[in-house]
Short mmCIF file of C-alpha atoms in Angstrom, two decimals:
data_model
loop_
_atom_site.label_atom_id
_atom_site.label_comp_id
_atom_site.label_asym_id
_atom_site.label_seq_id
_atom_site.Cartn_x
_atom_site.Cartn_y
_atom_site.Cartn_z
CA MET U 107 -0.01 0.22 -0.63
CA LEU U 108 2.66 2.07 0.13
CA SER U 109 3.82 1.69 -3.35
CA ILE U 110 0.85 4.18 -4.10
CA TYR U 111 1.77 7.22 -2.07
CA LEU U 112 5.12 6.90 -2.95
CA TYR U 113 6.26 9.05 -5.37
CA ALA U 114 4.17 12.30 -2.89
CA ILE U 115 5.70 10.80 0.05
CA LEU U 116 9.15 11.48 -2.23
CA CYS U 117 8.48 14.79 -4.19
CA VAL U 118 5.75 16.95 -2.97
CA LYS U 119 6.55 20.32 -0.54
CA ILE U 120 4.00 20.37 2.29
CA GLU U 121 3.93 23.60 4.54
CA VAL U 122 3.39 23.31 7.45
CA GLY U 123 2.96 26.24 9.87
CA ASP U 124 6.14 27.01 11.95
CA LEU U 125 6.99 23.84 11.66
CA PHE U 126 9.59 22.80 8.52
CA THR U 127 10.73 26.28 9.53
CA ASN U 128 11.83 24.70 12.91
CA LEU U 129 12.74 21.39 11.60
CA LYS U 130 15.00 24.04 9.16
CA SER U 131 16.93 25.82 11.28
CA GLU U 132 16.79 23.74 14.76
CA CYS U 133 18.32 20.69 13.97
CA GLY U 134 20.85 21.72 11.59
CA VAL U 135 21.92 23.91 13.57
CA VAL U 136 22.10 20.87 15.91
CA MET U 137 24.45 18.92 14.04
CA VAL U 138 27.57 21.88 13.27
CA GLN U 139 27.72 22.76 17.04
CA GLU U 140 26.78 19.58 18.82
CA SER U 141 28.04 17.29 16.95
CA GLY U 142 31.30 19.36 16.05
CA LYS U 143 31.41 16.45 13.02
CA SER U 144 30.04 15.95 9.80
CA LYS U 145 27.65 13.46 9.74
CA ARG U 146 24.18 12.56 8.33
CA PRO U 147 21.45 14.13 10.69
CA ASN U 148 19.61 11.18 13.58
CA ILE U 149 16.49 11.31 13.68
CA LEU U 150 13.46 9.42 17.29
CA VAL U 151 10.12 8.97 16.26
CA THR U 152 7.82 7.81 18.97
CA GLY U 153 4.71 7.70 20.42
CA THR U 154 2.17 5.25 21.80
CA PRO U 155 2.53 2.11 20.26
CA GLY U 156 -0.67 2.24 16.70
CA THR U 157 0.54 5.23 15.87
CA GLY U 158 2.31 3.79 12.93
CA LYS U 159 5.77 5.19 13.96
CA THR U 160 6.42 1.69 12.06
CA THR U 161 4.72 2.31 9.21
CA MET U 162 5.54 5.76 8.20
CA SER U 163 9.49 5.83 9.27
CA THR U 164 9.41 2.57 6.57
CA ALA U 165 8.54 4.79 4.67
CA LEU U 166 10.79 7.85 5.74
CA ALA U 167 13.50 5.43 5.47
CA GLU U 168 12.56 4.32 1.57
CA ALA U 169 12.07 8.75 0.79
CA THR U 170 15.87 9.65 2.65
CA GLN U 171 17.73 6.36 2.34
CA LEU U 172 18.22 7.22 5.83
CA HIS U 173 18.66 3.36 7.95
CA HIS U 174 15.52 2.30 9.84
CA ILE U 175 16.13 0.88 13.43
CA ASN U 176 12.52 -1.05 14.63
CA VAL U 177 13.78 -1.24 18.96
CA GLY U 178 11.00 -3.94 19.48
CA GLU U 179 12.84 -6.44 17.05
CA LEU U 180 16.21 -5.52 17.51
CA VAL U 181 15.00 -6.64 21.02
CA LYS U 182 14.06 -10.00 20.18
CA GLU U 183 16.50 -10.57 17.30
CA LYS U 184 20.05 -9.45 19.46
CA ASN U 185 18.06 -10.68 23.43
CA LEU U 186 18.78 -7.00 24.89
CA HIS U 187 15.60 -8.00 27.21
CA ASP U 188 14.89 -9.44 31.12
CA GLY U 189 12.42 -11.27 29.55
CA TRP U 190 8.32 -12.07 28.71
CA ASP U 191 6.16 -9.80 31.06
CA ASP U 192 2.83 -11.93 31.06
CA GLU U 193 0.58 -9.57 32.27
CA LEU U 194 1.83 -6.67 29.92
CA GLU U 195 2.30 -9.78 27.20
CA CYS U 196 5.86 -8.01 25.28
CA TYR U 197 9.61 -8.45 26.45
CA VAL U 198 11.46 -5.54 29.52
CA LEU U 199 13.25 -4.08 27.66
CA ASN U 200 17.32 -4.44 29.26
CA GLU U 201 17.86 -0.49 28.05
CA ASP U 202 21.47 -0.01 29.29
CA LEU U 203 21.75 -2.67 26.61
CA VAL U 204 20.39 -1.71 23.91
CA CYS U 205 22.05 1.72 24.32
CA ASP U 206 25.33 -0.02 24.60
CA GLU U 207 24.50 -2.12 20.80
CA LEU U 208 23.55 1.76 19.48
CA GLU U 209 26.07 3.42 20.00
CA ASP U 210 28.13 3.53 16.82
CA VAL U 211 26.01 3.38 14.71
CA MET U 212 24.05 6.50 16.18
CA GLU U 213 27.72 8.52 15.77
CA GLU U 214 27.91 7.85 12.58
CA GLY U 215 23.89 9.12 11.54
CA GLY U 216 21.77 8.87 9.40
CA ILE U 217 20.00 6.78 11.17
CA ILE U 218 15.55 6.34 12.12
CA VAL U 219 14.81 5.39 15.24
CA ASP U 220 11.26 3.78 15.95
CA HIS U 221 10.04 3.02 18.89
CA HIS U 222 7.73 3.79 21.43
CA GLY U 223 9.66 5.37 24.59
CA CYS U 224 12.91 7.93 24.14
CA ASP U 225 13.39 9.19 27.54
CA PHE U 226 16.42 6.34 27.66
CA PHE U 227 18.21 7.96 24.64
CA PRO U 228 21.24 9.26 25.35
CA GLU U 229 19.94 13.12 23.24
CA ARG U 230 23.15 13.83 22.01
CA TRP U 231 21.66 10.60 19.44
CA PHE U 232 18.78 12.87 17.37
CA ASP U 233 18.56 16.01 15.16
CA CYS U 234 15.11 15.13 15.34
CA VAL U 235 12.43 14.00 18.09
CA VAL U 236 9.13 13.56 16.16
CA VAL U 237 6.06 11.66 18.62
CA LEU U 238 2.57 10.50 16.11
CA GLN U 239 -0.90 11.16 17.51
CA THR U 240 -3.86 9.28 16.46
CA ASP U 241 -6.72 9.95 17.20
CA ASN U 242 -8.59 7.90 20.61
CA THR U 243 -11.47 6.39 18.54
CA ILE U 244 -8.46 5.41 15.46
CA LEU U 245 -6.32 3.89 18.30
CA TYR U 246 -9.13 1.84 19.51
CA ASP U 247 -9.77 0.40 16.45
CA ARG U 248 -6.48 -0.18 15.46
CA LEU U 249 -5.35 -2.02 18.96
CA SER U 250 -8.45 -4.54 19.70
CA ARG U 251 -7.32 -5.43 15.84
CA ARG U 252 -3.99 -6.62 16.71
CA GLY U 253 -5.87 -8.22 20.37
CA TYR U 254 -3.94 -5.99 23.27
CA ASN U 255 -6.20 -7.74 26.25
CA GLU U 256 -7.54 -5.65 28.11
CA SER U 257 -5.36 -3.99 30.15
CA LYS U 258 -2.41 -3.46 28.47
CA LEU U 259 -5.29 -1.71 25.65
CA SER U 260 -6.35 1.43 28.51
CA ASN U 261 -2.87 1.04 28.97
CA ASN U 262 -2.10 2.96 26.02
CA ILE U 263 -5.54 4.59 25.49
CA GLU U 264 -4.99 6.13 28.64
CA CYS U 265 -1.12 7.45 28.05
CA GLU U 266 -2.22 8.76 24.23
CA ILE U 267 -4.85 10.41 25.99
CA PHE U 268 -2.74 12.56 29.19
CA GLN U 269 -0.12 12.76 25.83
CA VAL U 270 2.09 10.66 27.65
CA LEU U 271 4.38 10.67 24.73
CA LEU U 272 4.84 13.89 23.99
CA GLU U 273 5.50 14.91 27.74
CA GLU U 274 8.08 12.11 27.21
CA ALA U 275 9.51 13.94 24.75
CA LYS U 276 9.25 17.47 25.29
CA GLU U 277 11.56 16.47 29.44
CA SER U 278 14.25 14.69 27.29
CA TYR U 279 15.08 17.04 24.76
CA PRO U 280 15.43 19.97 24.10
CA GLU U 281 11.37 21.80 22.78
CA ASP U 282 12.93 23.14 19.34
CA ARG U 283 13.60 19.21 17.83
CA VAL U 284 10.40 18.17 19.16
CA VAL U 285 7.68 17.66 16.90
CA ALA U 286 4.10 16.68 17.57
CA MET U 287 2.29 14.36 14.27
CA LYS U 288 -0.97 13.31 13.36
CA SER U 289 -1.20 10.63 12.32
CA ASP U 290 -4.88 8.85 11.53
CA THR U 291 -5.03 8.40 7.59
CA ILE U 292 -2.61 7.20 5.57
CA GLU U 293 -2.32 10.78 4.40
CA ASP U 294 -0.55 12.69 6.91
CA ILE U 295 1.53 9.66 7.21
CA SER U 296 2.17 10.62 4.02
CA ARG U 297 1.89 14.79 4.26
CA ASN U 298 4.67 14.01 7.78
CA VAL U 299 7.05 12.28 5.49
CA ALA U 300 6.74 14.91 3.22
CA THR U 301 7.75 16.88 5.80
CA LEU U 302 10.39 15.07 7.15
CA THR U 303 12.06 13.95 3.11
CA GLU U 304 12.09 17.99 2.63
CA TRP U 305 13.38 19.50 6.03
CA TYR U 306 16.84 16.12 5.63
CA LEU U 307 16.68 17.39 1.71
CA SER U 308 16.96 20.45 3.11
CA LEU U 309 19.89 20.39 5.02
CA ARG U 310 23.73 20.75 3.83
CA CYS U 311 24.61 18.32 6.31
CA PHE U 312 27.77 17.50 4.69
CA SER U 313 31.03 20.17 5.28
CA SER U 314 33.37 21.39 3.00
CA ALA U 315 36.46 18.77 4.87
CA THR U 316 33.57 15.90 3.55
CA PRO U 317 31.70 16.36 0.97
CA HIS U 318 29.46 14.28 -0.39
CA VAL U 319 30.99 12.22 -2.96
CA LEU U 320 28.05 11.66 -5.65
CA LYS U 321 27.09 7.80 -6.08
CA PRO U 322 24.39 5.57 -8.23
CA GLY U 323 21.54 5.99 -6.24
CA ASP U 324 22.38 9.46 -5.60
CA VAL U 325 19.02 12.27 -5.99
CA LEU U 326 19.05 14.93 -6.50
CA ARG U 327 15.58 17.21 -7.11
CA LYS U 328 14.53 20.51 -7.76
CA ALA U 329 10.98 21.61 -7.77
CA ARG U 330 9.32 24.69 -9.58
CA LEU U 331 6.12 26.32 -10.91
CA PHE U 332 5.54 26.87 -13.93
CA THR U 333 3.79 30.38 -14.36
CA GLU U 334 1.73 32.24 -17.38
CA GLU U 335 4.84 34.66 -17.40
CA ASP U 336 6.75 31.66 -17.75
CA VAL U 337 6.10 30.07 -20.81
CA LEU U 338 4.99 33.30 -22.71
CA GLN U 339 8.39 34.04 -23.01
CA TYR U 340 9.57 30.55 -23.40
CA SER U 341 7.69 30.89 -26.82
CA LYS U 342 8.84 33.99 -27.82
CA VAL U 343 11.84 32.40 -26.76
CA SER U 344 12.23 29.46 -29.02
CA HIS U 345 9.34 31.02 -31.56
CA ASP U 346 7.14 28.16 -30.42
CA SER U 347 3.42 30.17 -31.34
CA ASN U 348 0.85 27.27 -30.72
CA PRO U 349 -2.06 28.79 -29.62
CA LEU U 350 -1.87 25.21 -27.39
CA HIS U 351 0.11 27.46 -24.59
CA SER U 352 -1.40 30.45 -25.20
CA ASP U 353 -5.06 30.12 -26.06
CA SER U 354 -7.44 27.72 -23.46
CA ALA U 355 -10.06 27.61 -25.55
CA ALA U 356 -7.81 25.94 -28.32
CA ALA U 357 -6.59 23.76 -25.98
CA GLN U 358 -9.30 22.58 -24.59
CA ASN U 359 -11.42 22.04 -28.25
CA VAL U 360 -8.76 19.55 -28.05
CA GLY U 361 -9.51 18.10 -24.97
CA PHE U 362 -7.08 19.72 -22.40
CA GLU U 363 -7.79 21.48 -19.35
CA GLY U 364 -6.57 24.54 -20.12
CA PRO U 365 -3.33 25.73 -21.95
CA LEU U 366 0.01 23.81 -21.43
CA VAL U 367 3.51 24.35 -20.58
CA HIS U 368 6.07 23.98 -23.04
CA GLY U 369 7.30 19.50 -22.42
CA MET U 370 10.88 20.98 -23.65
CA LEU U 371 10.47 24.34 -20.98
CA VAL U 372 9.46 21.33 -18.14
CA ALA U 373 12.25 19.21 -18.50
CA SER U 374 14.85 22.20 -19.16
CA LEU U 375 14.43 21.48 -14.90
CA PHE U 376 16.65 18.45 -15.82
CA PRO U 377 19.98 20.47 -17.08
CA HIS U 378 19.20 22.69 -14.43
CA ILE U 379 19.12 20.67 -11.04
CA ILE U 380 22.38 19.13 -12.86
CA SER U 381 24.21 22.18 -13.47
CA SER U 382 24.19 23.86 -10.58
CA HIS U 383 25.22 21.44 -8.59
CA PHE U 384 28.27 20.18 -9.79
CA THR U 385 30.75 23.01 -10.69
CA PRO U 386 34.46 22.38 -11.02
CA VAL U 387 36.58 21.91 -8.11
CA GLY U 388 38.56 25.27 -6.83
CA GLY U 389 34.38 26.93 -6.30
CA ARG U 390 31.23 27.41 -8.84
CA LEU U 391 32.36 29.52 -12.12
CA SER U 392 33.40 32.62 -12.33
CA TYR U 393 33.73 34.93 -14.92
CA GLU U 394 36.46 38.04 -15.89
CA ILE U 395 35.19 40.94 -18.20
CA GLU U 396 37.94 41.85 -20.55
CA TYR U 397 36.36 44.69 -23.06
CA ASP U 398 33.51 43.21 -24.52
CA LYS U 399 34.60 38.95 -24.32
CA VAL U 400 33.93 36.87 -21.51
CA LYS U 401 36.26 34.51 -20.68
CA LYS U 402 36.13 31.52 -18.44
CA ASP U 403 37.85 29.93 -16.25
CA GLU U 404 36.51 26.70 -16.57
CA PRO U 405 33.25 24.53 -17.52
CA GLY U 406 30.92 23.40 -15.33
CA ALA U 407 28.63 20.54 -16.26
CA VAL U 408 28.30 20.04 -20.19
CA TYR U 409 25.26 18.07 -21.08
CA VAL U 410 25.77 15.11 -23.91
CA SER U 411 23.16 13.59 -24.49
CA GLN U 412 19.03 13.67 -22.99
CA SER U 413 15.93 11.57 -24.13
CA LEU U 414 12.51 12.00 -22.71
CA ASN U 415 9.11 10.49 -23.22
CA PHE U 416 6.34 13.00 -21.91
CA LYS U 417 3.13 10.94 -20.11
CA PHE U 418 1.15 13.36 -19.19
CA PRO U 419 0.47 17.20 -19.80
CA VAL U 420 1.81 20.03 -17.42
CA TYR U 421 -0.68 23.33 -17.59
CA ILE U 422 0.16 26.16 -16.26
CA GLY U 423 0.06 26.84 -12.22
CA ASP U 424 0.84 22.87 -11.68
CA GLU U 425 4.21 22.75 -9.60
CA VAL U 426 6.27 19.95 -11.36
CA ILE U 427 9.24 17.60 -9.43
CA GLY U 428 12.03 17.34 -11.36
CA GLU U 429 14.36 14.69 -10.70
CA VAL U 430 17.31 12.93 -11.72
CA GLN U 431 18.85 9.66 -10.06
CA ALA U 432 22.17 9.18 -10.87
CA THR U 433 22.69 5.16 -12.42
CA ASN U 434 26.15 4.91 -13.65
CA LEU U 435 29.88 7.32 -13.63
CA ARG U 436 32.87 6.78 -14.56
CA VAL U 437 36.32 8.30 -14.84
CA ASN U 438 36.76 10.43 -18.58
CA LYS U 439 40.58 12.15 -18.61
CA ASP U 440 40.30 14.89 -16.07
CA ARG U 441 36.02 14.79 -15.54
CA TYR U 442 33.18 12.03 -14.97
CA LEU U 443 30.51 10.02 -17.23
CA ALA U 444 27.52 9.69 -15.48
CA LYS U 445 25.01 8.58 -16.73
CA PHE U 446 20.76 10.18 -15.12
CA LYS U 447 18.19 8.62 -14.72
CA THR U 448 15.82 11.72 -14.99
CA ARG U 449 11.77 12.35 -14.43
CA CYS U 450 8.87 14.56 -13.26
CA PHE U 451 6.12 14.60 -11.49
CA LYS U 452 3.35 17.31 -10.63
CA ASN U 453 0.98 16.62 -7.77
CA GLY U 454 3.68 15.37 -6.06
CA GLU U 455 3.03 11.30 -7.56
CA LEU U 456 1.63 11.51 -11.88
CA LEU U 457 5.02 11.03 -13.48
CA VAL U 458 4.52 14.07 -16.17
CA ILE U 459 8.53 12.80 -18.57
CA GLU U 460 11.18 10.59 -18.41
CA GLY U 461 13.71 9.61 -19.51
CA GLU U 462 17.83 9.14 -19.51
CA ALA U 463 20.82 12.01 -19.22
CA VAL U 464 23.75 11.76 -19.62
CA ALA U 465 26.30 14.33 -18.59
CA MET U 466 30.32 15.05 -17.90
CA LEU U 467 31.30 16.63 -14.07
CA PRO U 468 34.41 18.15 -13.06
CA THR U 469 33.76 16.98 -9.77
CA LEU U 470 31.57 14.06 -8.67
CA THR U 471 31.34 16.75 -5.34
CA VAL U 472 27.99 17.85 -5.03
CA GLU U 473 27.17 20.75 -4.01
#
């Protein structure tokens, strides 16, 4: 079921009040100032059992390529417990053993930890603490379907009513790292993952001392909302006067909803993404104006080829996410030949363009 929402999860930009701003600014500061070294962020996903922690963590891990650790499964797999509790019908977690087991991987970074408790983890481990919350009626039904006995079910519902996990998180971590997220439906999960993914992608987690180097599988993205002015200017530059791009009646007469954005204008996201992320080793391209001549210090990324398959129309006002994914890299003299899978999505999930691009890169360091 999660796969249905995958591209929405990966790409949609969600504005949720100050949440995204706080995640973006505060957590970024935490990583630089407190860790003392460059690493990918660690995220803790917590909440009462049944709030969707594992479902959301799995989707978030797929969207961000962070590593997901389900503490409950880890405890069973590694015997990190002090036996079985018959009343609560679960293992008695040994907190010291769990922390010892996780210490090294947490220091490396790039981990999503999923657990219904949070107060025993070291504060320094996490850059963001997400507390999932679910409507009591919905939660009751979920836990009943799991077969929880009456005592266990009642304890968990009370925990949710009194927001025990949220208070625990606020007491254990700086409040600017803690965020509560509604988790009643799969749509809520998709929005939450999209918000957290946007935060993660916005972070420049790699210092200049340890830059991020492109490798197969890496994905770069760029969002753009195409306006009427964009289409007008492109029509002028390309001398494409097709009324389908400017006349609503003409477009509707042949079955479209309204004026179309030129397919090649949408596809221009691909070279923009590639050229903006890879610049010469010496820094960004600089230009020296001497009389009427422009001298380039060194070329940046050079496009070699691009194949395109236009699958659905893009209309004026649509926000499109362009995505390039590295599939193959090889050295070519003093430069790099890179092949990318290229795709554009609109409305978060509808694939409108797909193809492949090849480019010569001056460096594999991602700006």
